[in-house]
């Protein structure tokens, strides 16, 4: 036991966070000791509040402190477009962009037979229910460009196609500001495949 | 406002920690939402406890939940050796090594005229008081091998010399496992200067 107990407990707590090992945890814990008491109390309260007050929106599955969430309730949004993403974080990334004004559907995962995650383990049944009234005219599949994300997008598009709703996939290609030289082959091949006339 | 309020508050709290920017803070905050409620409550309590229950030992200045600290109270330790370090973290590093069985004195800083830190701004007066009874026979100066640390060590050694107490400085040289090729010139020059007969 090198540390007094209160600090070793705090280090243990920090170590439960992703990407934080024993050295970083110790550094953070010592920093907390140097912080003002008010700031520490605020931090402590923020942890509990975030855990207790946040739930998932019963409509779209996004993280929220009101149900339905602000996006689902917002009457000014385009209710004919539905963007399907894997995680609440993805909704936030989309919202930061400010270019999309439709609604979202969060799957909370992707189909991954290797990990035993099938279509019914993620939020797909709810998605199909949402598509039953005729409000939604386009479903944009914005799952990640990974094997699991692609498989999920393919699976959903096949389910939706028969209903006649337009189903699109976000484009894959070179990231803006990226360098052709450093792009991996798959990205480059996707970029070539998705080329458009100017 | 992209995030629901409870999570944006938590992100703000995480961003107050050193080395944590907005992206990492968001990742940590989302991780907290996935943690069990008990774990989050424990984390929240650990923060407050560490801040409230820890003080500095009135004898050596080390961080502690009892006063005097466990090291100062430990009768089995060698009370004739005193190791002077800059920060409580340094005591912990020394204790991890398990090779030193004496007492410590934490300066809480180093002399740095550039930052307006003089000898009376760090824990030097207390150090001199501790040296007045004749228990301590050797003072090991283990301040960091930086300009400030060196200056502090020099300053303290000059203060102590007249009293006849043995004053030593920890060795500087190549770190074990280090490569001569990659050592900086100053370290290499210190290593050469401190060479010993085999």
GROMACS .gro file of C-alpha atoms in nm:
model
  396
    1UNK     CA    1   0.000   0.000   0.000
    2UNK     CA    2   0.186   0.304  -0.124
    3UNK     CA    3  -0.106   0.546  -0.134
    4UNK     CA    4  -0.335   0.660   0.148
    5UNK     CA    5  -0.668   0.480   0.102
    6UNK     CA    6  -0.884   0.769  -0.025
    7UNK     CA    7  -0.645   0.835  -0.309
    8UNK     CA    8  -0.595   0.471  -0.403
    9UNK     CA    9  -0.975   0.434  -0.425
   10UNK     CA   10  -0.991   0.736  -0.654
   11UNK     CA   11  -0.710   0.593  -0.869
   12UNK     CA   12  -0.904   0.265  -0.894
   13UNK     CA   13  -1.211   0.456  -1.010
   14UNK     CA   14  -1.018   0.645  -1.276
   15UNK     CA   15  -0.866   0.319  -1.396
   16UNK     CA   16  -1.213   0.188  -1.480
   17UNK     CA   17  -1.237   0.449  -1.756
   18UNK     CA   18  -1.127   0.348  -2.106
   19UNK     CA   19  -0.768   0.424  -2.204
   20UNK     CA   20  -0.662   0.520  -1.852
   21UNK     CA   21  -0.385   0.310  -1.701
   22UNK     CA   22  -0.234   0.325  -1.350
   23UNK     CA   23   0.007   0.613  -1.424
   24UNK     CA   24  -0.254   0.838  -1.585
   25UNK     CA   25  -0.505   0.748  -1.311
   26UNK     CA   26  -0.254   0.854  -1.044
   27UNK     CA   27  -0.183   1.178  -1.230
   28UNK     CA   28  -0.556   1.255  -1.256
   29UNK     CA   29  -0.616   1.168  -0.890
   30UNK     CA   30  -0.336   1.400  -0.777
   31UNK     CA   31  -0.480   1.670  -0.998
   32UNK     CA   32  -0.816   1.629  -0.823
   33UNK     CA   33  -0.643   1.697  -0.490
   34UNK     CA   34  -0.519   2.027  -0.630
   35UNK     CA   35  -0.864   2.126  -0.760
   36UNK     CA   36  -1.098   2.358  -0.569
   37UNK     CA   37  -1.345   2.173  -0.348
   38UNK     CA   38  -1.640   2.324  -0.539
   39UNK     CA   39  -1.509   2.194  -0.868
   40UNK     CA   40  -1.466   1.846  -0.722
   41UNK     CA   41  -1.819   1.850  -0.577
   42UNK     CA   42  -1.953   1.959  -0.915
   43UNK     CA   43  -1.763   1.676  -1.086
   44UNK     CA   44  -1.894   1.426  -0.832
   45UNK     CA   45  -2.252   1.548  -0.883
   46UNK     CA   46  -2.217   1.550  -1.262
   47UNK     CA   47  -2.123   1.182  -1.254
   48UNK     CA   48  -2.428   1.079  -1.055
   49UNK     CA   49  -2.664   1.312  -1.242
   50UNK     CA   50  -2.550   1.189  -1.582
   51UNK     CA   51  -2.600   0.831  -1.476
   52UNK     CA   52  -2.937   0.889  -1.306
   53UNK     CA   53  -3.107   1.150  -1.523
   54UNK     CA   54  -3.021   1.021  -1.867
   55UNK     CA   55  -3.227   0.755  -2.041
   56UNK     CA   56  -3.277   0.646  -2.397
   57UNK     CA   57  -3.552   0.811  -2.599
   58UNK     CA   58  -3.840   0.565  -2.638
   59UNK     CA   59  -3.888   0.675  -2.999
   60UNK     CA   60  -3.541   0.697  -3.152
   61UNK     CA   61  -3.315   0.542  -2.886
   62UNK     CA   62  -3.095   0.854  -2.856
   63UNK     CA   63  -2.964   0.948  -2.515
   64UNK     CA   64  -3.182   1.211  -2.348
   65UNK     CA   65  -3.300   1.368  -2.025
   66UNK     CA   66  -3.657   1.409  -2.158
   67UNK     CA   67  -3.868   1.141  -2.325
   68UNK     CA   68  -3.922   1.170  -2.620
   69UNK     CA   69  -3.592   1.345  -2.683
   70UNK     CA   70  -3.556   1.704  -2.803
   71UNK     CA   71  -3.494   1.596  -3.161
   72UNK     CA   72  -3.803   1.372  -3.177
   73UNK     CA   73  -4.017   1.647  -3.021
   74UNK     CA   74  -3.886   1.925  -3.247
   75UNK     CA   75  -4.175   2.006  -3.484
   76UNK     CA   76  -3.949   2.208  -3.712
   77UNK     CA   77  -3.756   1.901  -3.824
   78UNK     CA   78  -3.819   1.716  -4.147
   79UNK     CA   79  -4.017   1.409  -4.042
   80UNK     CA   80  -3.988   1.238  -4.379
   81UNK     CA   81  -3.613   1.167  -4.343
   82UNK     CA   82  -3.479   0.911  -4.100
   83UNK     CA   83  -3.107   0.865  -4.040
   84UNK     CA   84  -3.010   0.526  -3.892
   85UNK     CA   85  -2.691   0.527  -3.681
   86UNK     CA   86  -2.520   0.280  -3.450
   87UNK     CA   87  -2.465   0.487  -3.135
   88UNK     CA   88  -2.592   0.803  -2.962
   89UNK     CA   89  -2.245   0.950  -3.023
   90UNK     CA   90  -2.315   0.927  -3.395
   91UNK     CA   91  -2.630   1.139  -3.355
   92UNK     CA   92  -2.418   1.402  -3.187
   93UNK     CA   93  -2.161   1.390  -3.470
   94UNK     CA   94  -2.443   1.434  -3.724
   95UNK     CA   95  -2.598   1.719  -3.526
   96UNK     CA   96  -2.265   1.901  -3.504
   97UNK     CA   97  -2.257   1.904  -3.884
   98UNK     CA   98  -2.591   2.102  -3.888
   99UNK     CA   99  -2.666   1.983  -4.242
  100UNK     CA  100  -2.924   1.719  -4.154
  101UNK     CA  101  -3.264   1.827  -4.037
  102UNK     CA  102  -3.448   1.494  -4.025
  103UNK     CA  103  -3.500   1.242  -3.747
  104UNK     CA  104  -3.274   0.968  -3.617
  105UNK     CA  105  -3.292   0.605  -3.521
  106UNK     CA  106  -3.018   0.468  -3.294
  107UNK     CA  107  -2.954   0.094  -3.327
  108UNK     CA  108  -2.727   0.064  -3.021
  109UNK     CA  109  -2.489  -0.168  -3.199
  110UNK     CA  110  -2.442  -0.345  -3.530
  111UNK     CA  111  -2.508  -0.697  -3.650
  112UNK     CA  112  -2.203  -0.905  -3.564
  113UNK     CA  113  -2.243  -1.283  -3.584
  114UNK     CA  114  -1.888  -1.320  -3.444
  115UNK     CA  115  -1.998  -1.152  -3.119
  116UNK     CA  116  -2.337  -1.321  -3.124
  117UNK     CA  117  -2.523  -0.998  -3.205
  118UNK     CA  118  -2.814  -1.070  -3.437
  119UNK     CA  119  -3.075  -0.835  -3.594
  120UNK     CA  120  -3.314  -0.875  -3.300
  121UNK     CA  121  -3.042  -0.778  -3.048
  122UNK     CA  122  -3.019  -0.426  -3.185
  123UNK     CA  123  -3.295  -0.170  -3.229
  124UNK     CA  124  -3.415  -0.301  -3.571
  125UNK     CA  125  -3.769  -0.417  -3.476
  126UNK     CA  126  -3.848  -0.064  -3.347
  127UNK     CA  127  -3.713   0.081  -3.671
  128UNK     CA  128  -3.953  -0.134  -3.875
  129UNK     CA  129  -4.243  -0.023  -3.653
  130UNK     CA  130  -4.154   0.343  -3.712
  131UNK     CA  131  -4.163   0.285  -4.088
  132UNK     CA  132  -4.519   0.150  -4.083
  133UNK     CA  133  -4.698   0.485  -4.097
  134UNK     CA  134  -4.624   0.662  -4.422
  135UNK     CA  135  -4.447   0.970  -4.286
  136UNK     CA  136  -4.094   0.849  -4.355
  137UNK     CA  137  -3.997   0.868  -4.721
  138UNK     CA  138  -3.621   0.816  -4.701
  139UNK     CA  139  -3.404   0.607  -4.470
  140UNK     CA  140  -3.037   0.710  -4.470
  141UNK     CA  141  -2.816   0.428  -4.344
  142UNK     CA  142  -2.527   0.594  -4.161
  143UNK     CA  143  -2.383   0.293  -3.982
  144UNK     CA  144  -2.002   0.285  -3.960
  145UNK     CA  145  -1.794   0.187  -4.264
  146UNK     CA  146  -1.680  -0.134  -4.091
  147UNK     CA  147  -1.768  -0.495  -4.172
  148UNK     CA  148  -2.040  -0.495  -3.903
  149UNK     CA  149  -2.174  -0.154  -4.005
  150UNK     CA  150  -2.186  -0.252  -4.372
  151UNK     CA  151  -2.358  -0.582  -4.295
  152UNK     CA  152  -2.616  -0.401  -4.082
  153UNK     CA  153  -2.680  -0.146  -4.356
  154UNK     CA  154  -2.720  -0.424  -4.615
  155UNK     CA  155  -2.955  -0.618  -4.388
  156UNK     CA  156  -3.176  -0.316  -4.315
  157UNK     CA  157  -3.189  -0.205  -4.677
  158UNK     CA  158  -3.313  -0.550  -4.782
  159UNK     CA  159  -3.583  -0.540  -4.512
  160UNK     CA  160  -3.702  -0.195  -4.617
  161UNK     CA  161  -3.680  -0.224  -4.999
  162UNK     CA  162  -4.014  -0.412  -5.046
  163UNK     CA  163  -4.203  -0.127  -4.873
  164UNK     CA  164  -4.090   0.114  -5.145
  165UNK     CA  165  -3.926   0.360  -4.904
  166UNK     CA  166  -3.613   0.519  -5.053
  167UNK     CA  167  -3.307   0.370  -4.882
  168UNK     CA  168  -2.967   0.537  -4.912
  169UNK     CA  169  -2.620   0.478  -4.771
  170UNK     CA  170  -2.383   0.762  -4.677
  171UNK     CA  171  -2.086   0.795  -4.915
  172UNK     CA  172  -1.748   0.640  -4.849
  173UNK     CA  173  -1.437   0.796  -4.992
  174UNK     CA  174  -1.139   1.011  -4.913
  175UNK     CA  175  -1.186   1.226  -4.603
  176UNK     CA  176  -1.170   1.599  -4.678
  177UNK     CA  177  -0.818   1.723  -4.612
  178UNK     CA  178  -0.692   1.367  -4.646
  179UNK     CA  179  -0.404   1.274  -4.869
  180UNK     CA  180  -0.446   1.028  -5.157
  181UNK     CA  181  -0.101   0.891  -5.085
  182UNK     CA  182  -0.192   0.788  -4.732
  183UNK     CA  183  -0.540   0.650  -4.801
  184UNK     CA  184  -0.580   0.276  -4.750
  185UNK     CA  185  -0.673   0.063  -5.054
  186UNK     CA  186  -1.029  -0.006  -4.943
  187UNK     CA  187  -1.107   0.363  -4.893
  188UNK     CA  188  -0.946   0.447  -5.227
  189UNK     CA  189  -1.142   0.176  -5.403
  190UNK     CA  190  -1.465   0.301  -5.242
  191UNK     CA  191  -1.377   0.656  -5.349
  192UNK     CA  192  -1.325   0.544  -5.708
  193UNK     CA  193  -1.641   0.336  -5.707
  194UNK     CA  194  -1.845   0.632  -5.577
  195UNK     CA  195  -1.706   0.886  -5.828
  196UNK     CA  196  -1.949   1.140  -5.969
  197UNK     CA  197  -1.963   1.345  -6.285
  198UNK     CA  198  -1.864   1.712  -6.249
  199UNK     CA  199  -2.635   2.250  -2.757
  200UNK     CA  200  -2.568   1.907  -2.900
  201UNK     CA  201  -2.566   1.711  -2.575
  202UNK     CA  202  -2.842   1.677  -2.315
  203UNK     CA  203  -2.743   1.895  -2.019
  204UNK     CA  204  -2.638   1.623  -1.770
  205UNK     CA  205  -2.389   1.479  -2.014
  206UNK     CA  206  -2.249   1.814  -2.124
  207UNK     CA  207  -2.188   1.901  -1.759
  208UNK     CA  208  -2.003   1.573  -1.711
  209UNK     CA  209  -1.796   1.638  -2.024
  210UNK     CA  210  -1.706   1.982  -1.887
  211UNK     CA  211  -1.592   1.822  -1.562
  212UNK     CA  212  -1.375   1.568  -1.740
  213UNK     CA  213  -1.223   1.847  -1.950
  214UNK     CA  214  -1.090   2.011  -1.634
  215UNK     CA  215  -0.853   1.716  -1.588
  216UNK     CA  216  -0.503   1.744  -1.736
  217UNK     CA  217  -0.450   1.602  -2.084
  218UNK     CA  218  -0.820   1.550  -2.150
  219UNK     CA  219  -0.966   1.741  -2.444
  220UNK     CA  220  -1.325   1.758  -2.567
  221UNK     CA  221  -1.313   1.429  -2.764
  222UNK     CA  222  -1.165   1.222  -2.482
  223UNK     CA  223  -1.400   1.389  -2.231
  224UNK     CA  224  -1.700   1.289  -2.444
  225UNK     CA  225  -1.571   0.933  -2.474
  226UNK     CA  226  -1.523   0.909  -2.097
  227UNK     CA  227  -1.866   1.060  -2.028
  228UNK     CA  228  -2.036   0.811  -2.259
  229UNK     CA  229  -1.845   0.534  -2.090
  230UNK     CA  230  -1.981   0.650  -1.754
  231UNK     CA  231  -2.335   0.611  -1.891
  232UNK     CA  232  -2.256   0.247  -1.971
  233UNK     CA  233  -2.111   0.179  -1.624
  234UNK     CA  234  -2.313   0.018  -1.346
  235UNK     CA  235  -2.482   0.269  -1.116
  236UNK     CA  236  -2.289   0.134  -0.814
  237UNK     CA  237  -1.956   0.191  -0.986
  238UNK     CA  238  -2.053   0.547  -1.075
  239UNK     CA  239  -2.166   0.616  -0.716
  240UNK     CA  240  -1.835   0.477  -0.590
  241UNK     CA  241  -1.644   0.699  -0.833
  242UNK     CA  242  -1.846   1.002  -0.726
  243UNK     CA  243  -1.781   0.927  -0.357
  244UNK     CA  244  -1.410   0.859  -0.416
  245UNK     CA  245  -1.374   1.206  -0.567
  246UNK     CA  246  -1.528   1.381  -0.269
  247UNK     CA  247  -1.355   1.158  -0.013
  248UNK     CA  248  -1.012   1.208  -0.166
  249UNK     CA  249  -1.060   1.583  -0.166
  250UNK     CA  250  -1.206   1.600   0.187
  251UNK     CA  251  -1.016   1.335   0.381
  252UNK     CA  252  -0.665   1.395   0.254
  253UNK     CA  253  -0.437   1.655   0.408
  254UNK     CA  254  -0.065   1.713   0.420
  255UNK     CA  255   0.133   1.556   0.703
  256UNK     CA  256   0.234   1.830   0.947
  257UNK     CA  257   0.576   1.669   0.989
  258UNK     CA  258   0.694   1.576   0.640
  259UNK     CA  259   0.437   1.739   0.409
  260UNK     CA  260   0.341   1.411   0.241
  261UNK     CA  261  -0.021   1.355   0.146
  262UNK     CA  262  -0.205   1.154   0.410
  263UNK     CA  263  -0.538   1.068   0.571
  264UNK     CA  264  -0.385   1.057   0.923
  265UNK     CA  265  -0.160   1.321   1.081
  266UNK     CA  266   0.131   1.251   1.121
  267UNK     CA  267   0.138   1.024   0.816
  268UNK     CA  268   0.201   0.650   0.826
  269UNK     CA  269   0.564   0.691   0.726
  270UNK     CA  270   0.639   0.949   0.997
  271UNK     CA  271   0.461   0.734   1.256
  272UNK     CA  272   0.631   0.409   1.157
  273UNK     CA  273   0.876   0.331   1.440
  274UNK     CA  274   1.053   0.063   1.234
  275UNK     CA  275   1.194   0.319   0.990
  276UNK     CA  276   1.543   0.458   1.004
  277UNK     CA  277   1.504   0.803   1.161
  278UNK     CA  278   1.858   0.910   1.087
  279UNK     CA  279   1.803   0.935   0.708
  280UNK     CA  280   1.591   1.206   0.553
  281UNK     CA  281   1.507   1.211   0.184
  282UNK     CA  282   1.404   1.551   0.047
  283UNK     CA  283   1.170   1.541  -0.255
  284UNK     CA  284   0.966   1.797  -0.447
  285UNK     CA  285   0.619   1.637  -0.452
  286UNK     CA  286   0.411   1.374  -0.269
  287UNK     CA  287   0.421   1.173  -0.593
  288UNK     CA  288   0.797   1.145  -0.549
  289UNK     CA  289   0.752   0.987  -0.205
  290UNK     CA  290   0.530   0.728  -0.366
  291UNK     CA  291   0.787   0.659  -0.638
  292UNK     CA  292   1.056   0.614  -0.369
  293UNK     CA  293   0.830   0.389  -0.162
  294UNK     CA  294   0.753   0.168  -0.461
  295UNK     CA  295   1.127   0.100  -0.492
  296UNK     CA  296   1.128  -0.046  -0.134
  297UNK     CA  297   1.502   0.026  -0.099
  298UNK     CA  298   1.476   0.332   0.119
  299UNK     CA  299   1.372   0.292   0.481
  300UNK     CA  300   1.427   0.645   0.613
  301UNK     CA  301   1.195   0.943   0.645
  302UNK     CA  302   1.088   1.202   0.389
  303UNK     CA  303   1.050   1.572   0.358
  304UNK     CA  304   0.824   1.706   0.082
  305UNK     CA  305   0.908   2.057  -0.038
  306UNK     CA  306   0.592   2.105  -0.249
  307UNK     CA  307   0.786   2.272  -0.526
  308UNK     CA  308   1.133   2.384  -0.617
  309UNK     CA  309   1.308   2.718  -0.613
  310UNK     CA  310   1.230   2.893  -0.939
  311UNK     CA  311   1.310   3.265  -0.958
  312UNK     CA  312   1.149   3.278  -1.305
  313UNK     CA  313   0.813   3.181  -1.152
  314UNK     CA  314   0.870   3.391  -0.841
  315UNK     CA  315   0.918   3.087  -0.616
  316UNK     CA  316   1.179   3.158  -0.351
  317UNK     CA  317   1.320   2.939  -0.070
  318UNK     CA  318   1.056   3.057   0.178
  319UNK     CA  319   0.772   2.967  -0.062
  320UNK     CA  320   0.852   2.597  -0.041
  321UNK     CA  321   0.879   2.377   0.267
  322UNK     CA  322   1.245   2.467   0.346
  323UNK     CA  323   1.197   2.644   0.684
  324UNK     CA  324   1.023   2.330   0.819
  325UNK     CA  325   1.311   2.119   0.689
  326UNK     CA  326   1.564   2.328   0.882
  327UNK     CA  327   1.353   2.295   1.197
  328UNK     CA  328   1.349   1.916   1.161
  329UNK     CA  329   1.727   1.914   1.140
  330UNK     CA  330   1.772   2.097   1.471
  331UNK     CA  331   1.749   1.791   1.695
  332UNK     CA  332   2.038   1.556   1.628
  333UNK     CA  333   1.843   1.249   1.507
  334UNK     CA  334   1.900   1.310   1.137
  335UNK     CA  335   2.250   1.221   1.021
  336UNK     CA  336   2.208   1.223   0.644
  337UNK     CA  337   1.995   1.434   0.412
  338UNK     CA  338   1.948   1.283   0.066
  339UNK     CA  339   1.849   1.549  -0.186
  340UNK     CA  340   1.620   1.377  -0.435
  341UNK     CA  341   1.475   1.681  -0.613
  342UNK     CA  342   1.425   1.640  -0.987
  343UNK     CA  343   1.723   1.660  -1.224
  344UNK     CA  344   1.591   1.985  -1.375
  345UNK     CA  345   1.732   2.336  -1.345
  346UNK     CA  346   1.490   2.417  -1.061
  347UNK     CA  347   1.551   2.086  -0.884
  348UNK     CA  348   1.928   2.125  -0.908
  349UNK     CA  349   1.914   2.482  -0.781
  350UNK     CA  350   1.699   2.374  -0.489
  351UNK     CA  351   1.937   2.090  -0.403
  352UNK     CA  352   2.236   2.324  -0.418
  353UNK     CA  353   2.062   2.582  -0.203
  354UNK     CA  354   1.960   2.330   0.063
  355UNK     CA  355   2.302   2.165   0.070
  356UNK     CA  356   2.466   2.504   0.135
  357UNK     CA  357   2.223   2.573   0.420
  358UNK     CA  358   2.284   2.234   0.580
  359UNK     CA  359   2.663   2.202   0.532
  360UNK     CA  360   2.762   2.423   0.833
  361UNK     CA  361   2.565   2.198   1.071
  362UNK     CA  362   2.790   1.903   0.981
  363UNK     CA  363   2.501   1.679   0.865
  364UNK     CA  364   2.600   1.459   0.570
  365UNK     CA  365   2.429   1.590   0.256
  366UNK     CA  366   2.406   1.374  -0.056
  367UNK     CA  367   2.247   1.407  -0.400
  368UNK     CA  368   2.093   1.111  -0.585
  369UNK     CA  369   2.298   1.002  -0.886
  370UNK     CA  370   2.230   1.119  -1.239
  371UNK     CA  371   2.324   0.903  -1.532
  372UNK     CA  372   2.188   0.667  -1.792
  373UNK     CA  373   1.856   0.510  -1.696
  374UNK     CA  374   1.871   0.132  -1.662
  375UNK     CA  375   1.764  -0.026  -1.991
  376UNK     CA  376   1.841   0.302  -2.167
  377UNK     CA  377   2.051   0.319  -2.479
  378UNK     CA  378   2.376   0.520  -2.487
  379UNK     CA  379   2.299   0.618  -2.843
  380UNK     CA  380   1.972   0.786  -2.749
  381UNK     CA  381   2.088   0.957  -2.429
  382UNK     CA  382   2.097   1.336  -2.438
  383UNK     CA  383   2.433   1.510  -2.396
  384UNK     CA  384   2.363   1.642  -2.046
  385UNK     CA  385   2.266   1.299  -1.913
  386UNK     CA  386   2.568   1.142  -2.079
  387UNK     CA  387   2.798   1.407  -1.936
  388UNK     CA  388   2.646   1.351  -1.588
  389UNK     CA  389   2.691   0.976  -1.631
  390UNK     CA  390   3.057   1.022  -1.718
  391UNK     CA  391   3.112   1.268  -1.435
  392UNK     CA  392   2.957   1.028  -1.185
  393UNK     CA  393   3.153   0.722  -1.300
  394UNK     CA  394   3.272   0.484  -1.030
  395UNK     CA  395   3.554   0.236  -1.006
  396UNK     CA  396   3.458  -0.129  -1.050
   0.00000   0.00000   0.00000
